[in-house]
């Protein structure tokens, strides 16, 4: 006996005979299957998202370093501007030091130099000078809020008398 090949399909019915009845498929609601199908992601969509993620990751690192470099450049430009302004002020100071009148003024103000024939007066007790300037102000007998309270009471008394 020779072994036969296994059948790959169901036996065909003889011509003219009716085909066997198949069971009908169970009815499934279309809404649920469409909802499930909508939630499921195809492999193409997954691969597309994976490629986009890889590309974004590849570009984010250089972009981050470019932003850092731009910030460093801006900080260095600000530093250059401040250095230029310092150089200008130092050049102005250098020009002033070439002026003899400026040197005389600075010597009198900073080093207390006096020209020949003039007398220098240096005040040593600055507190005494400050106290004299305060003496011009009226001195209160009591606190301001007590004076205010007394004045309100006086006004009230005059109104009651009238």
GROMACS .gro file of N, CA and C in nm:
model
  486
    1UNK      N    1   0.083  -0.117   0.000
    1UNK     CA    2   0.000   0.000   0.000
    1UNK      C    3   0.088   0.124   0.000
    2UNK      N    4   0.052   0.219  -0.084
    2UNK     CA    5   0.131   0.341  -0.103
    2UNK      C    6   0.066   0.453  -0.021
    3UNK      N    7   0.149   0.520   0.058
    3UNK     CA    8   0.088   0.629   0.137
    3UNK      C    9   0.042   0.741   0.047
    4UNK      N   10  -0.070   0.792   0.077
    4UNK     CA   11  -0.125   0.901  -0.005
    4UNK      C   12  -0.090   1.036   0.058
    5UNK      N   13  -0.093   1.134  -0.024
    5UNK     CA   14  -0.063   1.269   0.024
    5UNK      C   15  -0.182   1.321   0.104
    6UNK      N   16  -0.153   1.394   0.206
    6UNK     CA   17  -0.267   1.449   0.281
    6UNK      C   18  -0.339   1.552   0.197
    7UNK      N   19  -0.467   1.561   0.217
    7UNK     CA   20  -0.548   1.655   0.140
    7UNK      C   21  -0.529   1.796   0.193
    8UNK      N   22  -0.524   1.890   0.105
    8UNK     CA   23  -0.508   2.030   0.144
    8UNK      C   24  -0.641   2.102   0.148
    9UNK      N   25  -0.736   2.051   0.086
    9UNK     CA   26  -0.866   2.117   0.086
    9UNK      C   27  -0.973   2.012   0.109
   10UNK      N   28  -1.090   2.059   0.133
   10UNK     CA   29  -1.202   1.969   0.158
   10UNK      C   30  -1.237   1.897   0.027
   11UNK      N   31  -1.288   1.779   0.038
   11UNK     CA   32  -1.323   1.706  -0.085
   11UNK      C   33  -1.432   1.780  -0.162
   12UNK      N   34  -1.412   1.785  -0.288
   12UNK     CA   35  -1.510   1.852  -0.372
   12UNK      C   36  -1.625   1.756  -0.396
   13UNK      N   37  -1.737   1.815  -0.407
   13UNK     CA   38  -1.853   1.730  -0.430
   13UNK      C   39  -1.860   1.694  -0.578
   14UNK      N   40  -1.924   1.591  -0.606
   14UNK     CA   41  -1.935   1.546  -0.743
   14UNK      C   42  -2.019   1.644  -0.821
   15UNK      N   43  -1.997   1.652  -0.950
   15UNK     CA   44  -2.076   1.746  -1.028
   15UNK      C   45  -2.222   1.711  -1.022
   16UNK      N   46  -2.298   1.817  -1.004
   16UNK     CA   47  -2.443   1.800  -0.999
   16UNK      C   48  -2.494   1.779  -0.859
   17UNK      N   49  -2.405   1.752  -0.765
   17UNK     CA   50  -2.449   1.734  -0.628
   17UNK      C   51  -2.440   1.868  -0.556
   18UNK      N   52  -2.519   1.886  -0.461
   18UNK     CA   53  -2.521   2.010  -0.384
   18UNK      C   54  -2.404   2.011  -0.287
   19UNK      N   55  -2.349   2.130  -0.267
   19UNK     CA   56  -2.235   2.142  -0.174
   19UNK      C   57  -2.286   2.138  -0.031
   20UNK      N   58  -2.204   2.087   0.057
   20UNK     CA   59  -2.251   2.078   0.196
   20UNK      C   60  -2.275   2.217   0.254
   21UNK      N   61  -2.370   2.225   0.342
   21UNK     CA   62  -2.406   2.354   0.402
   21UNK      C   63  -2.303   2.392   0.507
   22UNK      N   64  -2.262   2.513   0.501
   22UNK     CA   65  -2.168   2.563   0.601
   22UNK      C   66  -2.244   2.634   0.709
   23UNK      N   67  -2.182   2.637   0.824
   23UNK     CA   68  -2.242   2.710   0.935
   23UNK      C   69  -2.228   2.860   0.910
   24UNK      N   70  -2.331   2.932   0.937
   24UNK     CA   71  -2.318   3.078   0.920
   24UNK      C   72  -2.229   3.136   1.031
   25UNK      N   73  -2.156   3.236   0.996
   25UNK     CA   74  -2.070   3.300   1.095
   25UNK      C   75  -2.156   3.374   1.195
   26UNK      N   76  -2.108   3.380   1.321
   26UNK     CA   77  -2.185   3.455   1.420
   26UNK      C   78  -2.181   3.604   1.388
   27UNK      N   79  -2.291   3.670   1.415
   27UNK     CA   80  -2.301   3.812   1.386
   27UNK      C   81  -2.227   3.889   1.496
   28UNK      N   82  -2.136   3.974   1.451
   28UNK     CA   83  -2.060   4.058   1.544
   28UNK      C   84  -2.095   4.202   1.513
   29UNK      N   85  -2.112   4.280   1.619
   29UNK     CA   86  -2.149   4.419   1.595
   29UNK      C   87  -2.035   4.492   1.524
   30UNK      N   88  -2.071   4.568   1.426
   30UNK     CA   89  -1.971   4.637   1.345
   30UNK      C   90  -1.902   4.749   1.423
   31UNK      N   91  -1.972   4.811   1.517
   31UNK     CA   92  -1.915   4.922   1.591
   31UNK      C   93  -1.796   4.877   1.675
   32UNK      N   94  -1.810   4.764   1.741
   32UNK     CA   95  -1.701   4.717   1.826
   32UNK      C   96  -1.580   4.679   1.743
   33UNK      N   97  -1.601   4.609   1.632
   33UNK     CA   98  -1.487   4.567   1.551
   33UNK      C   99  -1.418   4.689   1.489
   34UNK      N  100  -1.495   4.788   1.447
   34UNK     CA  101  -1.435   4.909   1.391
   34UNK      C  102  -1.358   4.984   1.499
   35UNK      N  103  -1.413   4.985   1.621
   35UNK     CA  104  -1.346   5.053   1.732
   35UNK      C  105  -1.215   4.983   1.765
   36UNK      N  106  -1.218   4.851   1.769
   36UNK     CA  107  -1.098   4.774   1.799
   36UNK      C  108  -0.997   4.792   1.687
   37UNK      N  109  -1.044   4.788   1.563
   37UNK     CA  110  -0.956   4.806   1.449
   37UNK      C  111  -0.893   4.945   1.450
   38UNK      N  112  -0.969   5.046   1.495
   38UNK     CA  113  -0.918   5.182   1.500
   38UNK      C  114  -0.811   5.198   1.607
   39UNK      N  115  -0.824   5.121   1.714
   39UNK     CA  116  -0.725   5.131   1.822
   39UNK      C  117  -0.597   5.057   1.788
   40UNK      N  118  -0.607   4.957   1.710
   40UNK     CA  119  -0.490   4.878   1.675
   40UNK      C  120  -0.403   4.955   1.576
   41UNK      N  121  -0.272   4.943   1.594
   41UNK     CA  122  -0.181   5.014   1.506
   41UNK      C  123  -0.118   4.913   1.410
   42UNK      N  124  -0.112   4.950   1.285
   42UNK     CA  125  -0.053   4.859   1.187
   42UNK      C  126   0.099   4.863   1.201
   43UNK      N  127   0.165   4.766   1.144
   43UNK     CA  128   0.311   4.761   1.155
   43UNK      C  129   0.374   4.874   1.077
   44UNK      N  130   0.309   4.918   0.970
   44UNK     CA  131   0.362   5.031   0.893
   44UNK      C  132   0.360   5.160   0.975
   45UNK      N  133   0.250   5.181   1.046
   45UNK     CA  134   0.239   5.299   1.130
   45UNK      C  135   0.343   5.295   1.241
   46UNK      N  136   0.362   5.179   1.300
   46UNK     CA  137   0.462   5.164   1.406
   46UNK      C  138   0.602   5.192   1.355
   47UNK      N  139   0.635   5.140   1.239
   47UNK     CA  140   0.767   5.164   1.180
   47UNK      C  141   0.785   5.312   1.146
   48UNK      N  142   0.680   5.375   1.095
   48UNK     CA  143   0.687   5.517   1.062
   48UNK      C  144   0.714   5.600   1.187
   49UNK      N  145   0.643   5.569   1.295
   49UNK     CA  146   0.664   5.642   1.421
   49UNK      C  147   0.804   5.616   1.476
   50UNK      N  148   0.854   5.495   1.461
   50UNK     CA  149   0.988   5.463   1.507
   50UNK      C  150   1.092   5.542   1.428
   51UNK      N  151   1.076   5.550   1.298
   51UNK     CA  152   1.169   5.627   1.215
   51UNK      C  153   1.165   5.775   1.252
   52UNK      N  154   1.047   5.829   1.274
   52UNK     CA  155   1.035   5.970   1.314
   52UNK      C  156   1.104   5.993   1.448
   53UNK      N  157   1.088   5.900   1.543
   53UNK     CA  158   1.151   5.914   1.674
   53UNK      C  159   1.303   5.912   1.661
   54UNK      N  160   1.355   5.824   1.577
   54UNK     CA  161   1.500   5.817   1.557
   54UNK      C  162   1.552   5.944   1.493
   55UNK      N  163   1.481   5.994   1.393
   55UNK     CA  164   1.523   6.118   1.327
   55UNK      C  165   1.520   6.236   1.425
   56UNK      N  166   1.414   6.247   1.504
   56UNK     CA  167   1.405   6.355   1.603
   56UNK      C  168   1.518   6.345   1.704
   57UNK      N  169   1.546   6.225   1.751
   57UNK     CA  170   1.654   6.207   1.847
   57UNK      C  171   1.788   6.245   1.785
   58UNK      N  172   1.805   6.213   1.658
   58UNK     CA  173   1.931   6.245   1.590
   58UNK      C  174   1.947   6.396   1.573
   59UNK      N  175   1.836   6.470   1.554
   59UNK     CA  176   1.846   6.614   1.533
   59UNK      C  177   1.841   6.695   1.662
   60UNK      N  178   1.787   6.640   1.769
   60UNK     CA  179   1.775   6.716   1.893
   60UNK      C  180   1.910   6.744   1.957
   61UNK      N  181   2.000   6.651   1.954
   61UNK     CA  182   2.131   6.670   2.016
   61UNK      C  183   2.208   6.784   1.949
   62UNK      N  184   2.223   6.786   1.818
   62UNK     CA  185   2.292   6.900   1.755
   62UNK      C  186   2.216   7.032   1.773
   63UNK      N  187   2.085   7.025   1.774
   63UNK     CA  188   2.006   7.146   1.793
   63UNK      C  189   2.030   7.203   1.932
   64UNK      N  190   2.037   7.117   2.032
   64UNK     CA  191   2.063   7.160   2.169
   64UNK      C  192   2.202   7.225   2.178
   65UNK      N  193   2.301   7.165   2.118
   65UNK     CA  194   2.436   7.223   2.123
   65UNK      C  195   2.441   7.355   2.045
   66UNK      N  196   2.365   7.365   1.938
   66UNK     CA  197   2.362   7.491   1.863
   66UNK      C  198   2.300   7.602   1.947
   67UNK      N  199   2.194   7.570   2.021
   67UNK     CA  200   2.132   7.670   2.109
   67UNK      C  201   2.228   7.714   2.219
   68UNK      N  202   2.301   7.619   2.277
   68UNK     CA  203   2.399   7.653   2.380
   68UNK      C  204   2.508   7.744   2.323
   69UNK      N  205   2.554   7.713   2.203
   69UNK     CA  206   2.657   7.796   2.140
   69UNK      C  207   2.604   7.936   2.111
   70UNK      N  208   2.479   7.946   2.070
   70UNK     CA  209   2.420   8.078   2.044
   70UNK      C  210   2.413   8.160   2.173
   71UNK      N  211   2.379   8.094   2.284
   71UNK     CA  212   2.375   8.164   2.413
   71UNK      C  213   2.515   8.208   2.454
   72UNK      N  214   2.614   8.124   2.432
   72UNK     CA  215   2.751   8.161   2.465
   72UNK      C  216   2.798   8.278   2.380
   73UNK      N  217   2.762   8.278   2.254
   73UNK     CA  218   2.801   8.387   2.164
   73UNK      C  219   2.737   8.518   2.211
   74UNK      N  220   2.610   8.513   2.250
   74UNK     CA  221   2.543   8.633   2.298
   74UNK      C  222   2.608   8.684   2.426
   75UNK      N  223   2.645   8.593   2.516
   75UNK     CA  224   2.711   8.634   2.641
   75UNK      C  225   2.847   8.697   2.610
   76UNK      N  226   2.920   8.639   2.517
   76UNK     CA  227   3.051   8.695   2.481
   76UNK      C  228   3.036   8.831   2.413
   77UNK      N  229   2.932   8.848   2.331
   77UNK     CA  230   2.909   8.979   2.269
   77UNK      C  231   2.876   9.084   2.375
   78UNK      N  232   2.798   9.047   2.476
   78UNK     CA  233   2.770   9.141   2.586
   78UNK      C  234   2.898   9.176   2.660
   79UNK      N  235   2.982   9.077   2.682
   79UNK     CA  236   3.109   9.101   2.751
   79UNK      C  237   3.198   9.194   2.669
   80UNK      N  238   3.196   9.177   2.538
   80UNK     CA  239   3.275   9.265   2.449
   80UNK      C  240   3.225   9.408   2.460
   81UNK      N  241   3.092   9.425   2.461
   81UNK     CA  242   3.035   9.560   2.470
   81UNK      C  243   3.074   9.627   2.603
   82UNK      N  244   3.067   9.552   2.713
   82UNK     CA  245   3.104   9.611   2.842
   82UNK      C  246   3.253   9.645   2.845
   83UNK      N  247   3.335   9.560   2.785
   83UNK     CA  248   3.478   9.588   2.781
   83UNK      C  249   3.506   9.712   2.697
   84UNK      N  250   3.434   9.727   2.585
   84UNK     CA  251   3.452   9.846   2.502
   84UNK      C  252   3.413   9.972   2.580
   85UNK      N  253   3.304   9.965   2.656
   85UNK     CA  254   3.264  10.083   2.734
   85UNK      C  255   3.366  10.113   2.844
   86UNK      N  256   3.424  10.009   2.904
   86UNK     CA  257   3.529  10.032   3.003
   86UNK      C  258   3.651  10.096   2.940
   87UNK      N  259   3.687  10.050   2.821
   87UNK     CA  260   3.802  10.108   2.750
   87UNK      C  261   3.777  10.255   2.720
   88UNK      N  262   3.654  10.288   2.677
   88UNK     CA  263   3.622  10.428   2.649
   88UNK      C  264   3.632  10.514   2.774
   89UNK      N  265   3.581  10.461   2.887
   89UNK     CA  266   3.588  10.540   3.011
   89UNK      C  267   3.732  10.556   3.056
   90UNK      N  268   3.814  10.454   3.038
   90UNK     CA  269   3.956  10.465   3.076
   90UNK      C  270   4.031  10.561   2.983
   91UNK      N  271   3.995  10.562   2.856
   91UNK     CA  272   4.056  10.659   2.764
   91UNK      C  273   4.018  10.801   2.802
   92UNK      N  274   3.892  10.820   2.842
   92UNK     CA  275   3.847  10.952   2.887
   92UNK      C  276   3.922  10.994   3.014
   93UNK      N  277   3.940  10.899   3.105
   93UNK     CA  278   4.014  10.929   3.227
   93UNK      C  279   4.159  10.963   3.195
   94UNK      N  280   4.217  10.893   3.099
   94UNK     CA  281   4.354  10.921   3.056
   94UNK      C  282   4.365  11.062   2.998
   95UNK      N  283   4.265  11.100   2.917
   95UNK     CA  284   4.263  11.236   2.860
   95UNK      C  285   4.250  11.340   2.971
   96UNK      N  286   4.168  11.311   3.072
   96UNK     CA  287   4.151  11.404   3.184
   96UNK      C  288   4.280  11.420   3.262
   97UNK      N  289   4.356  11.311   3.274
   97UNK     CA  290   4.481  11.320   3.349
   97UNK      C  291   4.586  11.404   3.278
   98UNK      N  292   4.566  11.427   3.150
   98UNK     CA  293   4.657  11.516   3.076
   98UNK      C  294   4.622  11.663   3.098
   99UNK      N  295   4.504  11.691   3.152
   99UNK     CA  296   4.458  11.828   3.177
   99UNK      C  297   4.506  11.873   3.315
  100UNK      N  298   4.584  11.983   3.325
  100UNK     CA  299   4.636  12.029   3.454
  100UNK      C  300   4.526  12.076   3.550
  101UNK      N  301   4.418  12.137   3.497
  101UNK     CA  302   4.309  12.181   3.585
  101UNK      C  303   4.241  12.061   3.653
  102UNK      N  304   4.221  11.955   3.579
  102UNK     CA  305   4.160  11.834   3.635
  102UNK      C  306   4.248  11.776   3.746
  103UNK      N  307   4.378  11.776   3.722
  103UNK     CA  308   4.471  11.723   3.823
  103UNK      C  309   4.465  11.808   3.950
  104UNK      N  310   4.455  11.940   3.934
  104UNK     CA  311   4.446  12.029   4.051
  104UNK      C  312   4.318  12.001   4.130
  105UNK      N  313   4.207  11.989   4.058
  105UNK     CA  314   4.080  11.961   4.127
  105UNK      C  315   4.084  11.828   4.201
  106UNK      N  316   4.138  11.724   4.136
  106UNK     CA  317   4.147  11.593   4.201
  106UNK      C  318   4.240  11.598   4.322
  107UNK      N  319   4.351  11.673   4.312
  107UNK     CA  320   4.444  11.683   4.424
  107UNK      C  321   4.379  11.753   4.542
  108UNK      N  322   4.302  11.859   4.515
  108UNK     CA  323   4.233  11.931   4.623
  108UNK      C  324   4.126  11.843   4.686
  109UNK      N  325   4.048  11.771   4.604
  109UNK     CA  326   3.936  11.693   4.656
  109UNK      C  327   3.983  11.564   4.726
  110UNK      N  328   4.075  11.492   4.665
  110UNK     CA  329   4.114  11.362   4.718
  110UNK      C  330   4.230  11.370   4.819
  111UNK      N  331   4.329  11.456   4.792
  111UNK     CA  332   4.449  11.460   4.875
  111UNK      C  333   4.457  11.583   4.965
  112UNK      N  334   4.356  11.669   4.961
  112UNK     CA  335   4.349  11.791   5.043
  112UNK      C  336   4.468  11.884   5.019
  113UNK      N  337   4.511  11.896   4.895
  113UNK     CA  338   4.617  11.991   4.861
  113UNK      C  339   4.558  12.131   4.860
  114UNK      N  340   4.645  12.229   4.896
  114UNK     CA  341   4.603  12.369   4.902
  114UNK      C  342   4.701  12.451   4.821
  115UNK      N  343   4.648  12.548   4.746
  115UNK     CA  344   4.737  12.636   4.669
  115UNK      C  345   4.811  12.728   4.764
  116UNK      N  346   4.923  12.782   4.717
  116UNK     CA  347   5.003  12.873   4.799
  116UNK      C  348   4.922  12.998   4.830
  117UNK      N  349   4.929  13.040   4.955
  117UNK     CA  350   4.860  13.161   4.997
  117UNK      C  351   4.718  13.136   5.046
  118UNK      N  352   4.668  13.016   5.039
  118UNK     CA  353   4.533  12.986   5.086
  118UNK      C  354   4.541  12.895   5.208
  119UNK      N  355   4.445  12.909   5.296
  119UNK     CA  356   4.442  12.827   5.417
  119UNK      C  357   4.339  12.716   5.401
  120UNK      N  358   4.374  12.600   5.451
  120UNK     CA  359   4.283  12.486   5.446
  120UNK      C  360   4.212  12.473   5.578
  121UNK      N  361   4.081  12.451   5.573
  121UNK     CA  362   4.002  12.429   5.693
  121UNK      C  363   3.943  12.288   5.682
  122UNK      N  364   3.976  12.208   5.783
  122UNK     CA  365   3.926  12.071   5.784
  122UNK      C  366   3.837  12.057   5.907
  123UNK      N  367   3.714  12.016   5.886
  123UNK     CA  368   3.619  11.998   5.995
  123UNK      C  369   3.638  11.857   6.048
  124UNK      N  370   3.670  11.847   6.177
  124UNK     CA  371   3.695  11.715   6.234
  124UNK      C  372   3.572  11.658   6.304
  125UNK      N  373   3.487  11.745   6.361
  125UNK     CA  374   3.368  11.699   6.432
  125UNK      C  375   3.246  11.721   6.344
  126UNK      N  376   3.222  11.629   6.257
  126UNK     CA  377   3.112  11.642   6.161
  126UNK      C  378   2.977  11.631   6.231
  127UNK      N  379   2.969  11.558   6.342
  127UNK     CA  380   2.843  11.543   6.415
  127UNK      C  381   2.792  11.676   6.468
  128UNK      N  382   2.883  11.762   6.511
  128UNK     CA  383   2.844  11.894   6.562
  128UNK      C  384   2.779  11.976   6.452
  129UNK      N  385   2.831  11.966   6.331
  129UNK     CA  386   2.773  12.039   6.218
  129UNK      C  387   2.635  11.984   6.188
  130UNK      N  388   2.618  11.852   6.194
  130UNK     CA  389   2.488  11.791   6.168
  130UNK      C  390   2.386  11.831   6.274
  131UNK      N  391   2.427  11.843   6.400
  131UNK     CA  392   2.336  11.881   6.507
  131UNK      C  393   2.288  12.024   6.489
  132UNK      N  394   2.375  12.114   6.442
  132UNK     CA  395   2.337  12.253   6.419
  132UNK      C  396   2.229  12.262   6.311
  133UNK      N  397   2.240  12.179   6.208
  133UNK     CA  398   2.140  12.184   6.102
  133UNK      C  399   2.006  12.131   6.151
  134UNK      N  400   2.007  12.042   6.249
  134UNK     CA  401   1.882  11.988   6.303
  134UNK      C  402   1.815  12.089   6.396
  135UNK      N  403   1.890  12.182   6.450
  135UNK     CA  404   1.833  12.278   6.545
  135UNK      C  405   1.732  12.371   6.478
  136UNK      N  406   1.737  12.387   6.348
  136UNK     CA  407   1.643  12.472   6.277
  136UNK      C  408   1.503  12.411   6.275
  137UNK      N  409   1.494  12.281   6.287
  137UNK     CA  410   1.365  12.214   6.284
  137UNK      C  411   1.294  12.231   6.418
  138UNK      N  412   1.161  12.244   6.419
  138UNK     CA  413   1.091  12.257   6.547
  138UNK      C  414   1.099  12.127   6.626
  139UNK      N  415   1.109  12.141   6.755
  139UNK     CA  416   1.119  12.024   6.842
  139UNK      C  417   0.980  11.994   6.896
  140UNK      N  418   0.940  11.870   6.888
  140UNK     CA  419   0.806  11.830   6.935
  140UNK      C  420   0.814  11.792   7.083
  141UNK      N  421   0.711  11.827   7.154
  141UNK     CA  422   0.703  11.790   7.295
  141UNK      C  423   0.662  11.644   7.310
  142UNK      N  424   0.579  11.600   7.220
  142UNK     CA  425   0.529  11.462   7.225
  142UNK      C  426   0.519  11.407   7.083
  143UNK      N  427   0.480  11.284   7.072
  143UNK     CA  428   0.473  11.219   6.941
  143UNK      C  429   0.366  11.285   6.854
  144UNK      N  430   0.381  11.272   6.723
  144UNK     CA  431   0.292  11.339   6.628
  144UNK      C  432   0.148  11.291   6.641
  145UNK      N  433   0.130  11.163   6.669
  145UNK     CA  434  -0.006  11.110   6.676
  145UNK      C  435  -0.078  11.161   6.801
  146UNK      N  436  -0.004  11.190   6.908
  146UNK     CA  437  -0.068  11.247   7.026
  146UNK      C  438  -0.109  11.392   7.001
  147UNK      N  439  -0.023  11.465   6.928
  147UNK     CA  440  -0.059  11.602   6.891
  147UNK      C  441  -0.183  11.604   6.802
  148UNK      N  442  -0.191  11.509   6.711
  148UNK     CA  443  -0.307  11.499   6.623
  148UNK      C  444  -0.433  11.470   6.704
  149UNK      N  445  -0.423  11.380   6.800
  149UNK     CA  446  -0.537  11.347   6.884
  149UNK      C  447  -0.583  11.469   6.965
  150UNK      N  448  -0.489  11.545   7.020
  150UNK     CA  449  -0.524  11.665   7.095
  150UNK      C  450  -0.592  11.768   7.005
  151UNK      N  451  -0.540  11.786   6.883
  151UNK     CA  452  -0.601  11.885   6.794
  151UNK      C  453  -0.742  11.845   6.755
  152UNK      N  454  -0.767  11.715   6.735
  152UNK     CA  455  -0.902  11.668   6.701
  152UNK      C  456  -0.996  11.692   6.820
  153UNK      N  457  -0.945  11.666   6.940
  153UNK     CA  458  -1.027  11.689   7.059
  153UNK      C  459  -1.060  11.838   7.075
  154UNK      N  460  -0.964  11.925   7.047
  154UNK     CA  461  -0.987  12.069   7.058
  154UNK      C  462  -1.091  12.113   6.957
  155UNK      N  463  -1.082  12.063   6.837
  155UNK     CA  464  -1.179  12.098   6.733
  155UNK      C  465  -1.318  12.050   6.777
  156UNK      N  466  -1.323  11.933   6.833
  156UNK     CA  467  -1.451  11.879   6.878
  156UNK      C  468  -1.510  11.963   6.991
  157UNK      N  469  -1.425  12.013   7.080
  157UNK     CA  470  -1.472  12.096   7.190
  157UNK      C  471  -1.526  12.230   7.138
  158UNK      N  472  -1.461  12.287   7.039
  158UNK     CA  473  -1.509  12.415   6.986
  158UNK      C  474  -1.640  12.399   6.916
  159UNK      N  475  -1.661  12.287   6.849
  159UNK     CA  476  -1.787  12.263   6.778
  159UNK      C  477  -1.898  12.246   6.880
  160UNK      N  478  -1.873  12.177   6.990
  160UNK     CA  479  -1.974  12.154   7.090
  160UNK      C  480  -2.015  12.286   7.158
  161UNK      N  481  -1.920  12.377   7.175
  161UNK     CA  482  -1.949  12.506   7.240
  161UNK      C  483  -2.038  12.592   7.151
  162UNK      N  484  -2.019  12.584   7.023
  162UNK     CA  485  -2.098  12.669   6.932
  162UNK      C  486  -2.233  12.611   6.920
   0.00000   0.00000   0.00000
